[in-house]
């Protein structure tokens, strides 16, 4: 039973990790604590509904539609809301992301109606036995795709020139600007990546659940994952996501479903008290 | 010849000023009867009657409640197109309480004291019902056609409250009775899978009561309303091996439970509460998992038979562009609530007031839904509303709901 619960926790945590990764990319690049990340997940799910159910696109084309749509929306959010507020107090920008999530929720409910939608994809939905564990093919696929995305973006940041420029811009806007890096373009790219990762998470969450604006609540579980893993750490976001998924399943099994939130946020509190920079984050050292 | 001194000039100016101030007041007083006619105390105007609706039009339960409101509005639209009631059209004023009891209270006071309305329907948030129960019971504005029924508002019976949705107690009795007889069980072992809420606990208690009457036992398994993976609950069900399952919660509760059981290769029959009777729930489950799932309902889903009530509703829904939601059980319930409203206003008479409405309803009345439900009977001693149930499944091939038995069959279980 423990093995089964751990597997489902890791699969679920992989999706949380993917959404959290998008959150960290935005935070690292633009210093914006994006409270709209949960709605980005919802947008991804509705992009999938649009592509598959409304437009009837073949699955590979639908995936392309989701990725391009999410990337464009991410760049649009940056251009319309974040860039004009550059240099403003952080509280103003946070308020903008909160307002953005409210507007997006209302917009989606107006456009698609309040009723939940079913997302049918050709992704496998059965199960099989492996080493005594019942493996859900959909969970397995979600975890595998999440890991692939995380690996791809990890390699992108580490080994490509654009990734290097993005890291440079994230480390110090001023230094990167002096060195000739187009910081604004890098930030725009970060928002596109952040939105796209959340949208891929939304595709899977929409398939596991039904597509509705309530997916936002699940998407927002990326926030504790990020704080636990380390706000500025990409591997930390992944670890945080996995921890949140595993804790949620273990608490639901051995205590009660409601205790899952208690356990997750209790860990978050402990981390903030003992190691505020997160499990894999780096302690900020300021020159006096 | 009178000379204009500075003193008389000041007096005249004062007089003109007084006249300037008094004129609008006099004008207002003169038109007072007209104003009174435009804002009558009970929401009854010369050409319309204002009727309030309090529901979650946004928030976690809006997906089902807004469909109920759409059904109600469409029924009223049909009544208005046919000339309204006594020549007055019914004007539905829907307030969004956003799944928040505090917002509900403000909206309730607004509809009662400021708008005002003759009566209110909906009240879909159980917490609001409990909080407002003393005010409603002691007040003058009746609640006609509730979306959910709480003990606080329903018991003891009050002339101010008329339930309009399937009650959990009867739902539990009908569902348990149906499955115990169908499966030929002697001492049934039943599991309630419910979201963690007061309503879930209350529903499980009704299930436990119904199961105990049949000499069986009931187990309560909970899950989060926002659950994504229900492996723990599926494992618990597999260990428990119940004869059948009953599900309380949001669409996701039913979908995840049935899909998880399918994934583990477990085929346990299950029935959901009425609210979990939407086509998209069955579609999301898929044919294999959905084959083991039914729901207990006091209303007939749209398109599942050709009785006059169903045909009338389906035709009008198509006319007004509601084809996407007309099969949803919440749409049907809203449609029937709309019928309750128009018939209640008929009973209140040509010169309807709140008092006349309450007086006419408190004597008892019956709503004949022409097959959309069993006749809904209200008596001075019982305002429970719909009490007879049927079980419904879904045929994925034809994309239609299928009924098991008749409403009358459940009479032996619920009485």
XYZ file of C-alpha atoms in Angstrom:
703
model
C 0.000 0.000 0.000
C 2.828 2.388 0.875
C 4.475 1.811 -2.495
C 1.207 2.517 -4.290
C 0.679 5.729 -2.350
C 4.270 6.848 -2.935
C 3.953 6.224 -6.662
C 0.744 8.244 -6.953
C 2.304 10.984 -4.806
C 5.371 11.192 -7.039
C 3.233 11.248 -10.191
C 1.068 14.021 -8.799
C 4.099 15.837 -7.445
C 5.675 15.809 -10.904
C 2.801 17.928 -12.230
C 3.073 20.289 -9.250
C 6.828 20.450 -9.913
C 6.217 21.403 -13.538
C 3.896 24.262 -12.555
C 6.314 25.310 -9.806
C 9.170 25.327 -12.319
C 7.251 27.848 -14.433
C 6.690 29.932 -11.338
C 10.399 29.947 -10.478
C 11.442 30.845 -14.042
C 9.245 33.952 -13.856
C 10.375 34.797 -10.334
C 14.061 34.411 -11.140
C 13.843 36.446 -14.323
C 11.551 39.265 -13.270
C 11.348 39.143 -9.461
C 7.574 38.817 -9.757
C 5.789 36.549 -7.288
C 3.110 35.497 -9.739
C -0.199 34.792 -8.026
C -1.778 34.228 -11.442
C 0.204 31.010 -11.969
C -2.853 28.951 -10.912
C -4.928 30.652 -13.603
C -2.187 29.954 -16.157
C -2.828 26.279 -15.380
C -6.548 26.835 -15.991
C -5.756 28.615 -19.277
C -3.705 25.618 -20.406
C -6.630 23.299 -19.700
C -9.023 25.556 -21.623
C -6.566 25.883 -24.506
C -6.663 22.089 -24.656
C -10.478 22.124 -24.651
C -10.434 24.714 -27.448
C -7.970 22.768 -29.558
C -9.373 19.278 -29.047
C -13.091 19.735 -28.440
C -13.991 22.993 -30.160
C -11.568 23.100 -33.082
C -11.224 19.325 -33.372
C -7.496 19.503 -34.066
C -5.463 16.290 -34.229
C -3.597 15.674 -30.970
C -0.077 16.686 -32.158
C -1.453 19.902 -33.655
C -3.426 20.522 -30.476
C -0.230 20.259 -28.427
C 1.408 22.793 -30.729
C -1.644 25.040 -30.366
C -1.462 24.838 -26.564
C 2.269 25.571 -26.440
C 2.111 28.459 -28.916
C -1.067 29.858 -27.376
C 0.386 29.735 -23.866
C 3.696 31.268 -24.962
C 1.898 34.120 -26.725
C -0.301 34.743 -23.715
C 2.727 34.773 -21.438
C 4.446 37.330 -23.663
C 1.224 39.328 -23.825
C 0.921 39.451 -20.035
C 4.508 40.629 -19.782
C 4.128 43.287 -22.464
C 0.780 44.603 -21.271
C 1.099 44.419 -17.501
C 4.530 43.588 -16.163
C 6.849 45.666 -18.349
C 4.932 48.942 -17.852
C 5.191 48.412 -14.094
C 8.935 47.856 -14.167
C 10.579 49.726 -11.319
C 7.343 50.087 -9.363
C 7.080 48.741 -5.786
C 6.849 44.957 -5.631
C 3.452 45.202 -3.896
C 1.947 46.925 -6.968
C 3.146 44.128 -9.230
C 1.846 41.446 -6.867
C -1.534 43.194 -6.827
C -1.490 43.196 -10.625
C -0.972 39.419 -10.713
C -3.840 38.936 -8.245
C -6.074 41.192 -10.339
C -4.960 39.339 -13.467
C -6.038 35.995 -12.015
C -9.467 37.395 -11.103
C -9.939 38.907 -14.574
C -8.791 35.685 -16.257
C -11.219 33.597 -14.180
C -14.137 35.869 -15.032
C -13.107 36.000 -18.696
C -12.932 32.222 -18.970
C -16.324 31.808 -17.281
C -17.842 34.347 -19.680
C -16.228 32.770 -22.747
C -16.703 29.092 -21.938
C -19.567 29.196 -19.443
C -19.451 28.175 -15.795
C -20.030 24.444 -16.326
C -17.007 22.166 -16.251
C -15.820 20.615 -19.504
C -14.607 17.143 -20.213
C -11.204 16.850 -21.821
C -10.836 13.828 -24.049
C -7.356 13.160 -25.361
C -5.811 10.099 -26.975
C -3.542 9.773 -23.934
C -3.718 6.248 -22.446
C -6.103 6.007 -19.500
C -5.822 2.379 -18.428
C -3.523 0.761 -15.910
C -1.059 -2.108 -15.566
C 0.649 -4.073 -12.813
C 4.353 -3.540 -12.208
C 6.220 -5.040 -9.255
C 2.982 -5.405 -7.367
C 1.986 -1.797 -7.997
C -1.006 -0.745 -10.043
C 0.338 1.893 -12.397
C -2.052 4.371 -13.995
C -0.970 5.011 -17.570
C -2.264 8.587 -17.424
C -0.378 9.329 -14.202
C 2.682 7.673 -15.682
C 2.412 9.746 -18.867
C 1.877 12.956 -16.868
C 4.934 12.225 -14.734
C 7.073 11.275 -17.728
C 6.114 14.400 -19.705
C 6.677 16.581 -16.639
C 10.136 15.102 -16.162
C 10.918 15.505 -19.857
C 9.884 19.157 -19.726
C 11.916 19.753 -16.589
C 14.930 18.047 -18.146
C 14.530 19.974 -21.400
C 14.320 23.323 -19.643
C 17.200 22.371 -17.348
C 19.371 21.641 -20.410
C 18.093 24.792 -22.108
C 19.115 27.013 -19.201
C 22.485 25.276 -18.770
C 23.708 24.618 -22.302
C 22.115 27.078 -24.722
C 23.241 30.642 -25.315
C 19.716 31.973 -24.791
C 19.510 30.040 -21.540
C 22.821 31.554 -20.478
C 21.576 35.061 -21.319
C 18.389 34.408 -19.365
C 20.404 33.309 -16.345
C 22.605 36.363 -16.668
C 19.573 38.658 -16.862
C 18.022 36.914 -13.871
C 21.186 37.231 -11.771
C 21.563 40.975 -12.331
C 19.491 43.121 -14.648
C 21.968 45.998 -14.473
C 25.062 43.893 -15.189
C 23.292 42.070 -18.020
C 22.135 45.351 -19.568
C 25.685 46.759 -19.444
C 26.941 43.545 -21.067
C 24.504 44.100 -23.954
C 21.913 41.484 -23.007
C 18.398 42.396 -24.123
C 16.923 42.014 -20.647
C 13.427 42.920 -21.768
C 13.422 40.158 -24.385
C 14.762 37.686 -21.814
C 11.998 38.629 -19.383
C 9.399 38.240 -22.093
C 10.779 34.781 -22.841
C 10.666 33.885 -19.138
C 6.952 34.748 -18.985
C 6.356 32.695 -22.131
C 8.160 29.697 -20.594
C 6.418 30.111 -17.236
C 2.990 30.260 -18.871
C 3.760 27.289 -21.144
C 4.908 25.053 -18.288
C 1.759 25.888 -16.323
C -0.334 25.193 -19.428
C 1.206 21.732 -19.861
C 0.393 21.081 -16.202
C -3.151 22.262 -16.955
C -3.450 19.810 -19.842
C -2.772 16.892 -17.490
C -4.775 18.225 -14.562
C -7.691 18.821 -16.927
C -7.451 15.237 -18.085
C -7.203 13.876 -14.526
C -10.061 16.093 -13.317
C -12.618 18.030 -15.338
C -11.699 21.340 -16.871
C -13.044 24.206 -14.804
C -11.725 27.364 -13.214
C -11.452 25.385 -9.975
C -8.206 23.907 -11.315
C -6.681 27.171 -10.117
C -6.710 25.889 -6.534
C -4.655 22.888 -7.568
C -2.317 25.015 -9.656
C -1.714 27.245 -6.664
C -0.225 24.253 -4.804
C 2.872 25.227 -6.779
C 3.334 28.141 -4.346
C 4.108 26.016 -1.251
C 6.190 23.768 -3.503
C 8.311 26.751 -4.541
C 8.738 28.063 -0.999
C 9.653 24.610 0.316
C 12.091 23.896 -2.499
C 13.676 27.327 -2.621
C 12.237 30.409 -4.271
C 15.072 30.975 -6.714
C 16.004 27.340 -7.287
C 14.897 25.367 -10.332
C 15.829 21.965 -8.852
C 14.219 23.203 -5.624
C 10.912 23.805 -7.410
C 10.958 20.238 -8.721
C 11.839 18.797 -5.305
C 9.191 20.987 -3.663
C 6.562 19.782 -6.134
C 7.423 16.150 -5.486
C 7.346 16.689 -1.717
C 3.943 18.367 -1.880
C 2.556 15.491 -3.975
C 3.941 12.773 -1.695
C 2.896 14.543 1.527
C -0.597 15.041 0.150
C -1.044 11.361 -0.660
C 0.563 10.059 2.543
C -1.507 12.368 4.749
C -4.703 11.465 2.864
C -4.014 7.761 3.305
C -2.789 7.590 6.869
C -4.485 10.573 8.542
C -7.325 12.236 6.577
C -7.665 14.146 3.302
C -8.089 17.425 5.163
C -4.840 16.869 7.029
C -2.955 16.977 3.708
C -3.170 20.779 3.589
C -2.193 20.993 7.244
C 0.899 18.862 6.657
C 1.944 20.767 3.515
C 1.597 24.176 5.117
C 3.128 22.972 8.392
C 6.236 21.991 6.424
C 6.149 25.374 4.691
C 6.051 27.131 8.078
C 8.934 25.049 9.402
C 10.988 25.807 6.288
C 10.270 29.525 6.576
C 11.305 29.486 10.246
C 14.363 27.280 9.967
C 15.601 27.679 6.416
C 13.782 30.599 4.791
C 15.695 30.242 1.539
C 14.204 26.775 1.007
C 15.664 23.288 0.807
C 17.758 23.876 -2.321
C 17.750 27.676 -2.393
C 20.774 29.807 -1.630
C 20.986 32.074 1.373
C 21.115 35.691 0.199
C 24.260 37.420 1.440
C 24.089 41.190 1.372
C 27.150 43.436 1.543
C 26.779 45.928 4.389
C -46.230 104.235 -4.359
C -44.216 101.641 -2.643
C -40.481 102.183 -2.642
C -38.107 99.275 -2.607
C -36.058 99.711 0.531
C -33.173 97.491 1.381
C -35.309 95.825 4.057
C -38.184 94.906 1.727
C -35.689 93.757 -0.875
C -34.158 91.325 1.636
C -37.639 90.075 2.596
C -38.513 89.447 -1.074
C -35.233 87.628 -1.687
C -35.905 85.448 1.358
C -39.385 84.699 0.066
C -38.073 83.747 -3.383
C -35.405 81.545 -1.745
C -38.063 79.817 0.348
C -40.153 79.296 -2.744
C -37.164 77.876 -4.613
C -36.538 75.370 -1.824
C -40.179 74.513 -1.336
C -41.014 74.022 -5.004
C -39.171 70.734 -5.514
C -40.465 69.421 -2.202
C -44.018 70.265 -3.174
C -43.444 68.713 -6.576
C -42.141 65.557 -4.955
C -45.060 65.389 -2.545
C -47.436 65.896 -5.418
C -46.014 62.967 -7.292
C -45.738 60.718 -4.246
C -48.541 58.357 -5.309
C -46.829 57.844 -8.665
C -43.496 57.135 -6.971
C -45.132 54.727 -4.569
C -46.550 52.843 -7.521
C -43.087 52.526 -9.039
C -41.488 51.208 -5.867
C -44.156 49.130 -4.161
C -43.210 47.488 -0.920
C -43.736 43.908 -2.079
C -42.142 44.095 -5.522
C -45.486 44.035 -7.366
C -45.574 46.687 -10.099
C -48.231 47.570 -12.625
C -46.502 45.607 -15.378
C -44.188 43.223 -13.537
C -43.488 41.302 -10.345
C -39.947 41.312 -8.979
C -38.785 37.896 -7.738
C -35.346 37.336 -6.164
C -32.905 34.505 -6.712
C -29.910 33.940 -4.419
C -27.374 31.526 -5.884
C -23.658 30.981 -6.425
C -23.104 32.437 -9.872
C -19.375 32.407 -9.260
C -17.191 30.296 -6.990
C -16.708 26.555 -6.550
C -20.361 25.522 -6.874
C -21.282 27.941 -9.662
C -20.918 25.273 -12.354
C -24.099 23.530 -11.181
C -25.949 26.454 -9.585
C -25.686 28.751 -12.598
C -27.233 25.997 -14.721
C -30.117 25.809 -12.242
C -30.561 29.583 -12.597
C -30.543 29.230 -16.394
C -33.308 26.616 -16.182
C -35.373 28.847 -13.922
C -34.892 31.905 -16.132
C -35.871 29.957 -19.250
C -39.072 28.687 -17.665
C -39.946 32.234 -16.573
C -39.118 33.484 -20.066
C -41.595 30.978 -21.458
C -44.242 32.181 -18.983
C -43.537 35.821 -19.848
C -43.737 35.129 -23.578
C -47.177 33.653 -22.930
C -48.298 36.894 -21.259
C -46.912 36.512 -17.743
C -49.112 36.082 -14.686
C -52.257 38.236 -14.583
C -50.716 40.354 -17.327
C -47.558 41.058 -15.335
C -44.249 39.648 -16.445
C -42.074 38.002 -13.827
C -38.802 39.848 -13.381
C -36.078 37.565 -11.996
C -33.418 39.434 -10.029
C -30.543 37.002 -9.531
C -27.931 37.892 -6.923
C -24.542 36.171 -6.838
C -23.665 35.141 -3.297
C -20.250 33.800 -4.376
C -20.405 30.734 -2.061
C -20.181 33.146 0.851
C -22.704 33.337 3.683
C -21.806 36.968 4.459
C -22.422 38.022 0.844
C -25.645 36.049 0.921
C -26.874 37.942 3.966
C -26.212 41.323 2.323
C -27.947 40.221 -0.895
C -30.864 38.811 1.110
C -31.380 42.093 2.993
C -31.160 44.002 -0.277
C -33.851 41.868 -1.905
C -36.085 41.999 1.159
C -35.767 45.669 2.103
C -34.380 47.702 -0.767
C -35.315 46.188 -4.139
C -37.849 44.799 -2.907
C -39.048 41.393 -4.145
C -42.195 39.441 -3.409
C -40.325 36.168 -2.710
C -36.949 34.500 -3.139
C -35.808 31.228 -4.727
C -32.569 29.270 -4.687
C -30.453 29.863 -1.599
C -27.920 27.302 -2.783
C -25.405 27.784 0.011
C -26.334 25.604 2.973
C -24.284 27.741 5.376
C -26.366 30.769 4.374
C -29.582 28.851 4.871
C -28.526 27.930 8.389
C -27.412 31.490 9.173
C -30.528 33.144 7.718
C -32.999 30.536 8.962
C -34.248 32.519 12.017
C -34.612 35.698 9.910
C -36.506 33.887 7.157
C -38.800 32.085 9.570
C -39.652 35.276 11.445
C -39.819 37.413 8.299
C -42.416 38.138 5.620
C -40.635 37.056 2.444
C -41.213 33.386 1.567
C -38.496 31.164 0.094
C -40.126 29.244 -2.742
C -38.067 26.533 -4.433
C -34.810 26.069 -2.533
C -31.818 24.566 -4.333
C -30.643 22.673 -1.287
C -32.517 21.676 1.832
C -31.035 22.039 5.280
C -32.593 20.867 8.516
C -32.295 24.358 9.962
C -34.543 25.822 7.282
C -36.816 22.841 6.683
C -37.519 21.521 10.161
C -39.918 22.191 11.751
C -42.106 23.006 8.770
C -42.618 26.744 8.198
C -45.078 28.561 5.900
C -42.117 30.694 4.824
C -40.102 27.834 3.231
C -40.917 25.493 0.297
C -38.113 23.125 -0.719
C -37.572 22.716 -4.429
C -34.820 20.119 -4.734
C -34.396 16.450 -3.914
C -33.877 15.972 -0.169
C -30.869 13.978 1.020
C -32.859 11.873 3.473
C -35.219 10.569 0.786
C -32.359 10.335 -1.712
C -30.379 8.097 0.652
C -33.402 5.923 1.435
C -34.325 5.522 -2.257
C -30.786 4.776 -3.414
C -30.047 2.276 -0.652
C -33.443 0.583 -1.095
C -32.949 0.296 -4.853
C -29.489 -1.290 -4.623
C -30.276 -3.576 -1.683
C -33.268 -5.009 -3.567
C -31.528 -5.077 -6.938
C -28.489 -6.923 -5.574
C -30.587 -9.079 -3.223
C -28.521 -8.136 -0.161
C -29.342 -9.293 3.350
C -26.868 -7.295 5.431
C -25.483 -4.708 3.010
C -22.030 -3.247 3.449
C -22.076 0.270 1.991
C -19.398 2.944 1.605
C -20.140 6.647 1.358
C -17.453 8.539 -0.548
C -17.962 12.194 0.252
C -16.132 15.483 0.211
C -15.140 16.725 3.638
C -18.077 18.947 4.522
C -20.990 19.214 6.937
C -23.320 18.234 4.089
C -21.239 15.136 3.378
C -21.462 14.057 7.002
C -25.218 14.686 7.080
C -25.680 12.674 3.888
C -23.623 9.793 5.271
C -25.762 9.796 8.415
C -28.876 9.403 6.252
C -27.176 6.561 4.359
C -26.158 4.887 7.632
C -29.750 5.175 8.863
C -31.159 3.639 5.677
C -28.557 0.855 5.670
C -29.132 0.081 9.356
C -32.833 -0.427 8.608
C -31.732 -3.181 6.233
C -29.436 -4.707 8.862
C -26.225 -3.507 7.224
C -23.296 -1.241 7.952
C -22.114 1.976 6.329
C -18.569 3.376 6.186
C -17.619 6.983 5.590
C -14.676 7.719 3.278
C -13.763 11.346 2.683
C -11.804 13.235 0.049
C -10.827 16.824 -0.658
C -13.131 18.840 -2.859
C -10.102 19.735 -5.009
C -8.635 16.221 -5.111
C -6.697 15.240 -8.237
C -5.753 11.720 -7.274
C -7.867 9.434 -5.089
C -5.501 6.507 -4.719
C -5.891 6.489 -0.895
C -9.672 6.345 -1.179
C -9.534 3.649 -3.890
C -7.222 1.523 -1.743
C -9.555 1.944 1.227
C -12.521 0.885 -0.903
C -10.620 -2.150 -2.155
C -9.809 -3.163 1.399
C -13.374 -2.570 2.546
C -15.039 -4.426 -0.366
C -18.468 -2.771 -0.037
C -21.515 -4.169 -1.827
C -22.103 -0.744 -3.317
C -20.870 2.818 -2.995
C -22.704 6.105 -2.748
C -21.016 9.356 -3.744
C -21.600 12.863 -2.409
C -19.725 15.918 -3.601
C -18.866 17.777 -6.769
C -18.614 16.235 -10.265
C -14.941 15.595 -9.719
C -15.681 13.424 -6.661
C -17.687 11.004 -8.769
C -15.356 11.103 -11.765
C -12.177 10.439 -9.791
C -13.739 7.685 -7.683
C -15.131 5.759 -10.640
C -12.019 6.223 -12.769
C -9.752 5.120 -9.930
C -11.835 1.969 -9.370
C -11.707 1.225 -13.088
C -7.964 1.688 -13.088
C -7.631 -0.886 -10.296
C -9.954 -3.251 -12.132
C -12.614 -3.056 -9.430
C -16.256 -3.132 -10.451
C -18.397 -1.970 -7.546
C -21.776 -0.425 -8.367
C -22.146 3.156 -7.216
C -24.790 5.848 -7.147
C -24.290 9.569 -6.807
C -26.500 12.286 -5.393
C -28.814 14.141 -7.779
C -26.366 17.003 -8.306
C -23.950 14.462 -9.829
C -26.276 13.744 -12.716
C -24.702 15.808 -15.481
C -23.855 14.323 -18.892
C -20.275 15.600 -18.692
C -19.725 13.492 -15.563
C -20.527 10.315 -17.468
C -18.533 11.479 -20.471
C -15.509 12.161 -18.266
C -15.818 8.712 -16.661
C -15.969 6.997 -20.015
C -18.141 3.988 -20.944
C -16.304 1.426 -18.807
C -16.224 3.316 -15.497
C -19.593 4.941 -16.213
C -21.257 1.551 -16.661
C -21.103 1.009 -12.875
C -22.405 4.467 -12.004
C -25.969 5.757 -11.609
C -27.474 8.674 -9.750
C -30.616 9.048 -7.666
C -32.848 11.858 -8.814
C -36.262 13.286 -8.093
C -36.165 14.958 -11.533
C -35.973 13.375 -14.976
C -32.953 14.530 -16.994
C -33.692 16.383 -20.199
C -34.262 14.196 -23.246
C -34.476 10.913 -21.371
C -38.187 10.410 -22.089
C -40.898 11.865 -24.281
C -43.375 12.870 -21.614
C -44.984 16.294 -22.208
C -42.977 18.119 -19.536
C -39.665 16.915 -20.915
C -40.578 17.649 -24.524
C -41.787 21.157 -23.637
C -38.570 21.915 -21.749
C -36.264 20.479 -24.417
C -38.065 22.377 -27.185
C -37.937 25.709 -25.403
C -34.312 25.205 -24.359
C -33.390 24.615 -27.985
C -35.318 27.707 -29.038
C -33.357 29.902 -26.614
C -30.001 28.299 -27.376
C -29.553 26.144 -24.260
C -28.946 22.846 -26.018
C -25.606 22.411 -24.249
C -27.126 22.318 -20.770
C -30.728 21.215 -21.220
C -29.999 17.591 -20.310
C -28.328 18.600 -17.061
C -30.351 17.678 -13.998
C -29.685 21.133 -12.520
C -31.308 22.741 -15.563
C -34.383 20.552 -15.058
C -34.542 21.435 -11.365
C -34.309 25.147 -12.197
C -37.015 24.733 -14.841
C -39.325 23.124 -12.259
C -38.503 25.888 -9.746
C -39.571 28.372 -12.436
C -42.867 26.531 -12.728
C -43.253 26.755 -8.926
C -42.773 30.527 -9.126
C -45.379 31.100 -11.812
C -47.914 28.825 -10.135
C -47.275 30.419 -6.732
C -47.998 33.856 -8.231
C -51.180 32.499 -9.805
C -52.300 31.363 -6.377
C -51.495 34.701 -4.782
C -54.103 36.335 -7.042
C -54.315 39.428 -9.219
C -53.394 41.819 -6.382
C -50.520 39.744 -5.038
C -48.617 40.762 -1.929
C -46.133 38.877 0.184
C -48.817 38.163 2.784
C -51.278 36.874 0.167
C -48.564 34.694 -1.362
C -47.685 33.111 1.993
C -51.342 32.654 2.868
C -52.123 30.912 -0.421
C -49.069 28.641 -0.299
C -49.465 27.680 3.349
C -52.773 25.974 2.577
C -50.887 23.424 0.486
C -50.544 22.952 -3.257
C -49.363 20.449 -5.854
C -47.014 21.035 -8.780
C -47.684 18.820 -11.779
C -44.469 18.852 -13.806
C -45.995 16.754 -16.599
C -43.526 13.947 -16.058
C -40.357 15.861 -15.184
C -40.833 14.524 -11.660
C -43.507 12.824 -9.622
C -46.219 15.330 -8.607
C -44.670 17.604 -5.971
C -47.066 17.919 -3.050
C -46.881 20.572 -0.345
C -49.193 20.394 2.633
C -49.525 22.591 5.743
C -47.617 19.840 7.569
C -44.967 19.036 4.952
C -42.986 21.334 2.669
C -40.244 18.805 1.873
C -40.934 19.092 -1.851
C -39.889 16.314 -4.260
C -39.668 13.017 -2.348
C -39.950 10.277 -4.965
C -36.830 9.138 -6.796
C -35.614 7.147 -9.748
C -32.160 5.874 -10.566
C -30.613 7.041 -13.832
C -27.680 5.747 -15.835
C -26.182 6.929 -19.103
C -26.030 5.233 -22.461
C -22.749 6.324 -24.033
C -23.795 5.032 -27.451
C -26.945 7.151 -27.721
C -25.672 9.860 -25.336
C -28.955 9.728 -23.446
C -29.887 9.070 -19.839
C -31.697 5.844 -19.097
C -34.151 5.457 -16.217
C -34.457 2.429 -13.961
C -38.041 1.923 -12.802
C -40.651 4.539 -12.011
C -40.884 7.268 -9.388
C -43.655 5.378 -7.640
C -41.282 2.443 -7.059
C -39.363 4.465 -4.485
C -42.452 5.208 -2.392
C -41.856 2.053 -0.318
C -38.347 3.212 0.563
C -38.952 6.848 1.401
C -42.136 6.601 3.426
